[in-house]
Amino acid sequence: MSKTIGVIIDFLTDDYRRQIDAAAEKHGYTTRYYPDSASAVGNADDCEILYGHCSRKVISSAKSLKWFCCCWAGVDQFCDGALYHNPGCLLSNSSGAYGVTIAEHLVMTSLMLLRRQPEYTEVIRNGEWRVLKGGIHSLYGCRVTVLGAGDIGTEFARRVKPFHPAKITGVRRSARPGDGAFDEMHTTAELDEILRETDLLVMALPNTPDTANILDARRMALLPEGAYVINVGRGTAVDQDALIAALGSGHLAGAALDVVVPEPLPADHPLRGAKNLLLTPHVAGNMTLPYTQQKSVSMFLEDLDRFVRGEPLAHAVDRSRGY
Amino acid sequence: MSKTIGVIIDFLTDDYRRQIDAAAEKHGYTTRYYPDSASAVGNADDCEILYGHCSRKVISSAKSLKWFCCCWAGVDQFCDGALYHNPGCLLSNSSGAYGVTIAEHLVMTSLMLLRRQPEYTEVIRNGEWRVLKGGIHSLYGCRVTVLGAGDIGTEFARRVKPFHPAKITGVRRSARPGDGAFDEMHTTAELDEILRETDLLVMALPNTPDTANILDARRMALLPEGAYVINVGRGTAVDQDALIAALGSGHLAGAALDVVVPEPLPADHPLRGAKNLLLTPHVAGNMTLPYTQQKSVSMFLEDLDRFVRGEPLAHAVDRSRGY
């Protein structure tokens, strides 16, 4: 039985297929493209490698699987070792493919909140043409904190720098020197103190037990009155009821959520009625940007070279850590 | 009769008043604060200097006026020499105070157009939670052209650079070397050629006879299919009927106008129904951002030092040129 790479990506184009086929052939693999996960279940027994948006069912049914390269960044649903036939099966993700698109979302929503753009949208929608009382705010002089200073947070910080914020502070689980994108870098142990001096809190965290509910009512209260919160990553990081209350009382001036619990968000969910809350339907990242697609394919093919040579994968996920 | 500085600013605070009073006293001036232009007409005969949002009526009635410092950037309505009692009366503006806030508006609207944010606003408003077909675009790899590469255009270019556009091209009336913010700098004589290679056209021009209708139907057709247009500065620079048509046909993928003709824009104006048009009610600049207010006051006071010493004003307007 020939060695097979199974591919399940909904953004497949002739170009991506050519790139994947050429690399596979070079390494003695054949390729098989599945239109979706459902059609792969039970039909992927010979796949040594799977790449793409695979369901848990596909993974657990693939008896020869040695490596699953997920084209999402968040892989918490694939970290359970019991999912895999082969306990040594490798897992990698596409963290690094999303930095560009999510950083753009973060800059856009930061400016939309600070400049009261959702309110101006309503002014125009109502057929009016007027300046809102109370003025607007700016990234200039703003104290920006990035909770989750990984690829996404760093790409955001690099883009915010020329707006002259007062300070960009990165916060990560484990201490690591910054790369110049941040003015300061701290660990989550110091988070409470940092929140007290944060005008704009940007959260880009993976979904792990440590990050669940990390922004709860107590921490929201530490933020100065009039602060803003933006969350990408995973909705579980924010206490949504506390957020609705903090927006309603005016303690927070605004928030933007691209990720929520549950998704899809029901039409009658209380979040939809929250004051000054900018919702987007989990599109900050996603595969909507061609750059992200190409980057994910390229990262897979780079790791394929390493896999074949028996080297560690550059985008390997530590299943015990969850990212 | 003591020398008087008349001030008409709607953002007056105790702090600004203290700053202006201190500088005036230093130079032997008294100050008078008018709540608005109407109350100043006929009551500003002793004002040697006027600073602020003054109406044409105030200017033409101020018999002793030697210098009018306008706190707007656009001063086309004050360039007619017949307006002034004293033909040698100096005119200065607050160009330079608006770069920060308008550059933020430009980055925000660029990203909103490229990422289809107005459509996503509708998705959420409709109680839905879904990804739009057809994907989004990015500043990454985008060919950005800035028509009007002055203070505002340059501040925008500096902020766009870390987004990795393919190229940032500046276009100005007269050739002048860039300051590193632009990859290339051209004159308006080359505009037609540059438009053919522009994905995102950002216009930040003063209102002069040269700039009126500079983006007409012919030039819109030179832009590649799917290009985006953003205009701040003055509404007269864009042929609005041609824009509505180009958006309707899909030749342009989207546009954002902060300035229109006329302002305020009537509730039933055809622009309000244009496809993929993001309207804002002339708030890109304006005095809504405290930074802008302080900068305008500081620029006035710096020029006051120069005026008293008989030196040329740093923010002088050439009335024959219009900016």
Short mmCIF file of N, CA and C in Angstrom, two decimals, chain B residues 176-269:
data_model
loop_
_atom_site.label_atom_id
_atom_site.label_comp_id
_atom_site.label_asym_id
_atom_site.label_seq_id
_atom_site.Cartn_x
_atom_site.Cartn_y
_atom_site.Cartn_z
N ARG B 176 8.52 66.49 -4.71
CA ARG B 176 9.27 66.74 -3.50
C ARG B 176 9.70 65.37 -3.01
N PRO B 177 10.92 65.22 -2.58
CA PRO B 177 11.34 63.89 -2.15
C PRO B 177 10.50 63.44 -0.96
N GLY B 178 10.20 62.16 -0.91
CA GLY B 178 9.45 61.62 0.21
C GLY B 178 10.33 61.61 1.45
N ASP B 179 9.76 61.24 2.56
CA ASP B 179 10.53 61.20 3.81
C ASP B 179 10.67 59.76 4.28
N GLY B 180 10.53 58.81 3.36
CA GLY B 180 10.64 57.41 3.75
C GLY B 180 9.29 56.78 4.01
N ALA B 181 8.26 57.61 4.18
CA ALA B 181 6.92 57.05 4.41
C ALA B 181 6.38 56.42 3.13
N PHE B 182 6.81 56.96 1.99
CA PHE B 182 6.33 56.47 0.70
C PHE B 182 7.43 55.69 -0.02
N ASP B 183 7.03 54.64 -0.75
CA ASP B 183 8.00 53.90 -1.56
C ASP B 183 8.34 54.68 -2.82
N GLU B 184 7.35 55.42 -3.32
CA GLU B 184 7.55 56.24 -4.52
C GLU B 184 6.79 57.53 -4.37
N MET B 185 7.29 58.59 -5.01
CA MET B 185 6.60 59.88 -4.97
C MET B 185 6.50 60.41 -6.41
N HIS B 186 5.30 60.79 -6.82
CA HIS B 186 5.08 61.29 -8.18
C HIS B 186 4.27 62.58 -8.14
N THR B 187 4.21 63.26 -9.28
CA THR B 187 3.37 64.45 -9.36
C THR B 187 2.05 64.08 -10.03
N THR B 188 1.08 64.97 -9.90
CA THR B 188 -0.25 64.69 -10.45
C THR B 188 -0.20 64.52 -11.97
N ALA B 189 0.85 65.02 -12.63
CA ALA B 189 0.97 64.80 -14.08
C ALA B 189 1.01 63.32 -14.41
N GLU B 190 1.47 62.51 -13.47
CA GLU B 190 1.58 61.07 -13.72
C GLU B 190 0.41 60.28 -13.13
N LEU B 191 -0.60 61.01 -12.65
CA LEU B 191 -1.69 60.35 -11.91
C LEU B 191 -2.37 59.24 -12.71
N ASP B 192 -2.68 59.51 -13.99
CA ASP B 192 -3.42 58.52 -14.77
C ASP B 192 -2.73 57.17 -14.79
N GLU B 193 -1.43 57.22 -15.01
CA GLU B 193 -0.66 55.98 -15.07
C GLU B 193 -0.67 55.24 -13.73
N ILE B 194 -0.56 56.02 -12.67
CA ILE B 194 -0.49 55.41 -11.33
C ILE B 194 -1.82 54.77 -10.95
N LEU B 195 -2.93 55.39 -11.39
CA LEU B 195 -4.24 54.83 -11.05
C LEU B 195 -4.40 53.41 -11.60
N ARG B 196 -3.80 53.14 -12.76
CA ARG B 196 -3.91 51.80 -13.36
C ARG B 196 -3.32 50.71 -12.46
N GLU B 197 -2.45 51.11 -11.55
CA GLU B 197 -1.79 50.12 -10.68
C GLU B 197 -2.09 50.41 -9.21
N THR B 198 -3.34 50.75 -8.95
CA THR B 198 -3.75 51.12 -7.59
C THR B 198 -4.90 50.23 -7.15
N ASP B 199 -4.74 49.56 -6.01
CA ASP B 199 -5.84 48.78 -5.46
C ASP B 199 -6.66 49.61 -4.48
N LEU B 200 -5.96 50.51 -3.80
CA LEU B 200 -6.63 51.35 -2.80
C LEU B 200 -6.16 52.79 -3.00
N LEU B 201 -7.10 53.65 -3.37
CA LEU B 201 -6.79 55.06 -3.59
C LEU B 201 -7.29 55.88 -2.42
N VAL B 202 -6.37 56.57 -1.75
CA VAL B 202 -6.71 57.40 -0.61
C VAL B 202 -6.49 58.86 -1.00
N MET B 203 -7.53 59.67 -0.89
CA MET B 203 -7.46 61.06 -1.33
C MET B 203 -7.53 62.00 -0.13
N ALA B 204 -6.51 62.84 0.03
CA ALA B 204 -6.48 63.81 1.13
C ALA B 204 -5.97 65.13 0.57
N LEU B 205 -6.85 65.80 -0.17
CA LEU B 205 -6.47 66.99 -0.93
C LEU B 205 -7.15 68.24 -0.37
N PRO B 206 -6.49 69.39 -0.50
CA PRO B 206 -7.18 70.64 -0.19
C PRO B 206 -8.17 70.98 -1.31
N ASN B 207 -9.10 71.87 -1.03
CA ASN B 207 -10.07 72.29 -2.03
C ASN B 207 -9.51 73.46 -2.84
N THR B 208 -9.02 73.17 -4.03
CA THR B 208 -8.50 74.21 -4.92
C THR B 208 -9.08 73.95 -6.30
N PRO B 209 -8.97 74.94 -7.21
CA PRO B 209 -9.47 74.68 -8.56
C PRO B 209 -8.83 73.45 -9.19
N ASP B 210 -7.57 73.17 -8.86
CA ASP B 210 -6.87 72.01 -9.42
C ASP B 210 -7.43 70.68 -8.94
N THR B 211 -7.96 70.66 -7.74
CA THR B 211 -8.39 69.37 -7.19
C THR B 211 -9.87 69.11 -7.40
N ALA B 212 -10.63 70.13 -7.82
CA ALA B 212 -12.06 69.92 -8.03
C ALA B 212 -12.26 68.85 -9.09
N ASN B 213 -13.06 67.84 -8.75
CA ASN B 213 -13.40 66.79 -9.70
C ASN B 213 -12.18 66.02 -10.20
N ILE B 214 -11.12 65.97 -9.43
CA ILE B 214 -9.89 65.31 -9.90
C ILE B 214 -10.14 63.82 -10.11
N LEU B 215 -11.05 63.22 -9.33
CA LEU B 215 -11.43 61.83 -9.60
C LEU B 215 -12.78 61.84 -10.31
N ASP B 216 -12.71 61.94 -11.64
CA ASP B 216 -13.93 61.96 -12.44
C ASP B 216 -14.17 60.56 -13.03
N ALA B 217 -15.20 60.44 -13.86
CA ALA B 217 -15.57 59.13 -14.40
C ALA B 217 -14.41 58.51 -15.20
N ARG B 218 -13.71 59.35 -15.96
CA ARG B 218 -12.61 58.83 -16.78
C ARG B 218 -11.53 58.22 -15.89
N ARG B 219 -11.15 58.92 -14.85
CA ARG B 219 -10.08 58.41 -13.98
C ARG B 219 -10.55 57.20 -13.16
N MET B 220 -11.82 57.19 -12.75
CA MET B 220 -12.32 56.00 -12.03
C MET B 220 -12.17 54.77 -12.91
N ALA B 221 -12.41 54.94 -14.21
CA ALA B 221 -12.32 53.81 -15.14
C ALA B 221 -10.88 53.31 -15.27
N LEU B 222 -9.91 54.16 -14.97
CA LEU B 222 -8.51 53.73 -15.05
C LEU B 222 -8.14 52.80 -13.89
N LEU B 223 -8.83 52.95 -12.78
CA LEU B 223 -8.56 52.07 -11.63
C LEU B 223 -8.90 50.63 -12.00
N PRO B 224 -8.14 49.66 -11.51
CA PRO B 224 -8.45 48.26 -11.82
C PRO B 224 -9.83 47.88 -11.27
N GLU B 225 -10.45 46.92 -11.90
CA GLU B 225 -11.72 46.40 -11.38
C GLU B 225 -11.51 45.90 -9.95
N GLY B 226 -12.43 46.29 -9.08
CA GLY B 226 -12.33 45.83 -7.69
C GLY B 226 -11.52 46.76 -6.80
N ALA B 227 -11.11 47.92 -7.32
CA ALA B 227 -10.35 48.86 -6.50
C ALA B 227 -11.26 49.55 -5.48
N TYR B 228 -10.62 50.20 -4.50
CA TYR B 228 -11.32 50.92 -3.44
C TYR B 228 -10.89 52.39 -3.46
N VAL B 229 -11.82 53.28 -3.09
CA VAL B 229 -11.52 54.72 -3.04
C VAL B 229 -11.95 55.26 -1.68
N ILE B 230 -11.07 56.06 -1.07
CA ILE B 230 -11.42 56.73 0.18
C ILE B 230 -11.12 58.22 0.02
N ASN B 231 -12.07 59.06 0.42
CA ASN B 231 -11.84 60.50 0.32
C ASN B 231 -12.07 61.19 1.66
N VAL B 232 -11.03 61.92 2.09
CA VAL B 232 -11.17 62.91 3.15
C VAL B 232 -10.71 64.23 2.51
N GLY B 233 -10.75 65.30 3.20
CA GLY B 233 -10.31 66.56 2.60
C GLY B 233 -11.53 67.35 2.18
N ARG B 234 -11.86 67.28 0.88
CA ARG B 234 -13.01 68.01 0.38
C ARG B 234 -13.82 67.16 -0.59
N GLY B 235 -15.14 67.23 -0.46
CA GLY B 235 -16.03 66.42 -1.29
C GLY B 235 -15.96 66.75 -2.77
N THR B 236 -15.57 67.98 -3.09
CA THR B 236 -15.52 68.41 -4.48
C THR B 236 -14.52 67.63 -5.31
N ALA B 237 -13.61 66.91 -4.68
CA ALA B 237 -12.56 66.20 -5.43
C ALA B 237 -13.10 64.99 -6.20
N VAL B 238 -14.29 64.50 -5.82
CA VAL B 238 -14.83 63.29 -6.42
C VAL B 238 -16.12 63.61 -7.19
N ASP B 239 -16.25 63.07 -8.39
CA ASP B 239 -17.51 63.15 -9.13
C ASP B 239 -18.46 62.12 -8.51
N GLN B 240 -19.40 62.62 -7.73
CA GLN B 240 -20.23 61.72 -6.92
C GLN B 240 -21.15 60.85 -7.78
N ASP B 241 -21.68 61.41 -8.89
CA ASP B 241 -22.56 60.60 -9.75
C ASP B 241 -21.76 59.46 -10.38
N ALA B 242 -20.54 59.78 -10.82
CA ALA B 242 -19.69 58.74 -11.41
C ALA B 242 -19.34 57.68 -10.37
N LEU B 243 -19.15 58.10 -9.13
CA LEU B 243 -18.82 57.14 -8.07
C LEU B 243 -19.99 56.19 -7.82
N ILE B 244 -21.19 56.75 -7.75
CA ILE B 244 -22.38 55.90 -7.54
C ILE B 244 -22.48 54.86 -8.65
N ALA B 245 -22.20 55.30 -9.89
CA ALA B 245 -22.28 54.38 -11.03
C ALA B 245 -21.19 53.31 -10.96
N ALA B 246 -19.97 53.72 -10.61
CA ALA B 246 -18.85 52.76 -10.58
C ALA B 246 -19.02 51.74 -9.46
N LEU B 247 -19.63 52.16 -8.37
CA LEU B 247 -19.93 51.21 -7.29
C LEU B 247 -21.07 50.28 -7.71
N GLY B 248 -22.06 50.86 -8.36
CA GLY B 248 -23.22 50.07 -8.78
C GLY B 248 -22.86 48.99 -9.78
N SER B 249 -21.94 49.32 -10.69
CA SER B 249 -21.54 48.35 -11.72
C SER B 249 -20.57 47.31 -11.17
N GLY B 250 -20.02 47.57 -9.99
CA GLY B 250 -19.03 46.66 -9.43
C GLY B 250 -17.61 46.97 -9.88
N HIS B 251 -17.45 47.99 -10.73
CA HIS B 251 -16.08 48.34 -11.14
C HIS B 251 -15.25 48.70 -9.91
N LEU B 252 -15.83 49.48 -9.02
CA LEU B 252 -15.21 49.72 -7.71
C LEU B 252 -15.85 48.78 -6.69
N ALA B 253 -15.01 48.16 -5.86
CA ALA B 253 -15.53 47.21 -4.86
C ALA B 253 -16.09 47.93 -3.64
N GLY B 254 -15.65 49.17 -3.43
CA GLY B 254 -16.13 49.89 -2.27
C GLY B 254 -15.52 51.27 -2.20
N ALA B 255 -16.14 52.14 -1.41
CA ALA B 255 -15.62 53.48 -1.24
C ALA B 255 -16.02 53.98 0.14
N ALA B 256 -15.25 54.95 0.63
CA ALA B 256 -15.58 55.59 1.91
C ALA B 256 -15.43 57.09 1.73
N LEU B 257 -16.49 57.82 2.02
CA LEU B 257 -16.48 59.27 1.92
C LEU B 257 -16.77 59.88 3.29
N ASP B 258 -15.87 60.75 3.72
CA ASP B 258 -16.12 61.51 4.94
C ASP B 258 -16.58 62.92 4.59
N VAL B 259 -16.34 63.29 3.34
CA VAL B 259 -16.71 64.63 2.86
C VAL B 259 -17.52 64.46 1.59
N VAL B 260 -18.58 65.26 1.46
CA VAL B 260 -19.50 65.12 0.33
C VAL B 260 -20.00 66.51 -0.06
N VAL B 261 -20.70 66.54 -1.17
CA VAL B 261 -21.37 67.77 -1.61
C VAL B 261 -22.84 67.44 -1.78
N PRO B 262 -23.78 68.07 -1.07
CA PRO B 262 -23.53 69.10 -0.06
C PRO B 262 -23.41 68.49 1.33
N GLU B 263 -22.90 69.31 2.25
CA GLU B 263 -22.93 68.94 3.67
C GLU B 263 -23.78 69.96 4.41
N PRO B 264 -24.67 69.51 5.30
CA PRO B 264 -24.99 68.11 5.60
C PRO B 264 -25.66 67.42 4.41
N LEU B 265 -25.42 66.13 4.28
CA LEU B 265 -25.99 65.35 3.19
C LEU B 265 -27.47 65.07 3.47
N PRO B 266 -28.36 65.49 2.54
CA PRO B 266 -29.79 65.25 2.79
C PRO B 266 -30.11 63.76 2.97
N ALA B 267 -31.16 63.51 3.74
CA ALA B 267 -31.54 62.12 4.05
C ALA B 267 -31.90 61.34 2.79
N ASP B 268 -32.35 62.04 1.74
CA ASP B 268 -32.78 61.32 0.53
C ASP B 268 -31.76 61.44 -0.61
N HIS B 269 -30.53 61.83 -0.30
CA HIS B 269 -29.52 61.99 -1.35
C HIS B 269 -29.12 60.63 -1.93
#
